[in-house]
Every structure is written in structure tokens, then in C-alpha cells.
XYZ file of C-alpha atoms in Angstrom:
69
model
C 16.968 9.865 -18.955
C 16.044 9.014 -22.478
C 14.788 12.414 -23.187
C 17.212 13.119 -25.504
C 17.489 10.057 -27.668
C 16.527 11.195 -30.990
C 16.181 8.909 -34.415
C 19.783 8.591 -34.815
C 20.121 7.083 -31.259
C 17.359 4.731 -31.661
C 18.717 3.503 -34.744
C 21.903 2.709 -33.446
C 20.249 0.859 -30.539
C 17.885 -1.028 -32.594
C 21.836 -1.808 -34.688
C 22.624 -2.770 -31.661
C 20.481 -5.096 -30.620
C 20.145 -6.429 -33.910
C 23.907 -7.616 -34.246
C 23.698 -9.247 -30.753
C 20.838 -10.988 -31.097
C 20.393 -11.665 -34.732
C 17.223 -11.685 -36.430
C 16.450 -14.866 -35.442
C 16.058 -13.935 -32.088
C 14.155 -10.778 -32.029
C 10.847 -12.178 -32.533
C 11.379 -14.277 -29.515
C 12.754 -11.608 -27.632
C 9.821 -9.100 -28.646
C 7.741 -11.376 -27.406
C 9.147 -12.235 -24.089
C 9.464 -7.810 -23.520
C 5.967 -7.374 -24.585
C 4.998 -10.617 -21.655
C 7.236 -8.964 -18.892
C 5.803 -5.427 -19.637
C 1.965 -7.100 -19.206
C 2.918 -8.490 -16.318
C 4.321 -5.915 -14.852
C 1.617 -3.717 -15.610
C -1.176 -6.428 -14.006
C 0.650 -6.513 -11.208
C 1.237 -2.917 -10.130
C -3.066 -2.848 -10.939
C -3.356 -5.754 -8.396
C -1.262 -3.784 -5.756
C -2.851 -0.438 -6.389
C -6.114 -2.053 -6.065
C -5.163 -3.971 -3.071
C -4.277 -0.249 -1.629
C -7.369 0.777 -2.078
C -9.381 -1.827 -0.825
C -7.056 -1.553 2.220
C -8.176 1.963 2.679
C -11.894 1.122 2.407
C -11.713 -1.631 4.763
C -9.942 1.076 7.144
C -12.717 3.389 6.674
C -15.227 0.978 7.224
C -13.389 -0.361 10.553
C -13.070 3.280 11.820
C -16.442 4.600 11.220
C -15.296 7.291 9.144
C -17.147 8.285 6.107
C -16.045 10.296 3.528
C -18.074 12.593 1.347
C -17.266 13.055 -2.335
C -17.747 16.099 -3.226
């Protein structure tokens, strides 16, 4: 989807998003993008992790052992 944005296109956006918000306001709003992207990111570890321990708890349940090769 954003493949194609080149310099000119991310100039305009940060434009953009400058005259909306005003300077001001993009501190503040940096800040709450850069908080929503960490949680985001802890909690897709959390549910990956919980996956896996899932799986190893079946495994143990069922007997089966897998070899790593």
C-alpha cells in the first residue's frame, strides 16, 4: 500500500499533519504513536508467547515429543 510513497509524498503528509495539528501538538502526538506502537508490539509478544506455551503444554499432555533436528 505505501510502496510507492516517495519523498514528495511524505512531505506533503508530514504538511499535512503539520497544518492540522500545529506544532504544538506534534510532540504530544509523537509521543502518544510511539506508546500505542510499544504496546502494540508487547502485546502481539504476549500472545505469540502464550501460543507457544499452549503448544508445549499440548505436547506435554499428549505424550508427544518432538525432536529438533
Amino acid at each position: 500500500m505505501f510502496q510507492n510513497v516517495g519523498f514528495a509524498g511524505l512531505m506533503m503528509i508530514l504538511v499535512v499533519v503539520l497544518i492540522l495539528f500545529g506544532p504544538s501538538k506534534l510532540p504530544e502526538l509523537g509521543r502518544a504513536v510511539g506508546r500505542t506502537l510499544s504496546e502494540f508490539k508487547s502485546s502481539a509478544r504476549d500472545l505469540v508467547g502464550e501460543d507457544k506455551e499452549e503448544d508445549k503444554e499440548r505436547e506435554r499432555e499428549s505424550g508427544v515429543i518432538k525432536l529438533k533436528g
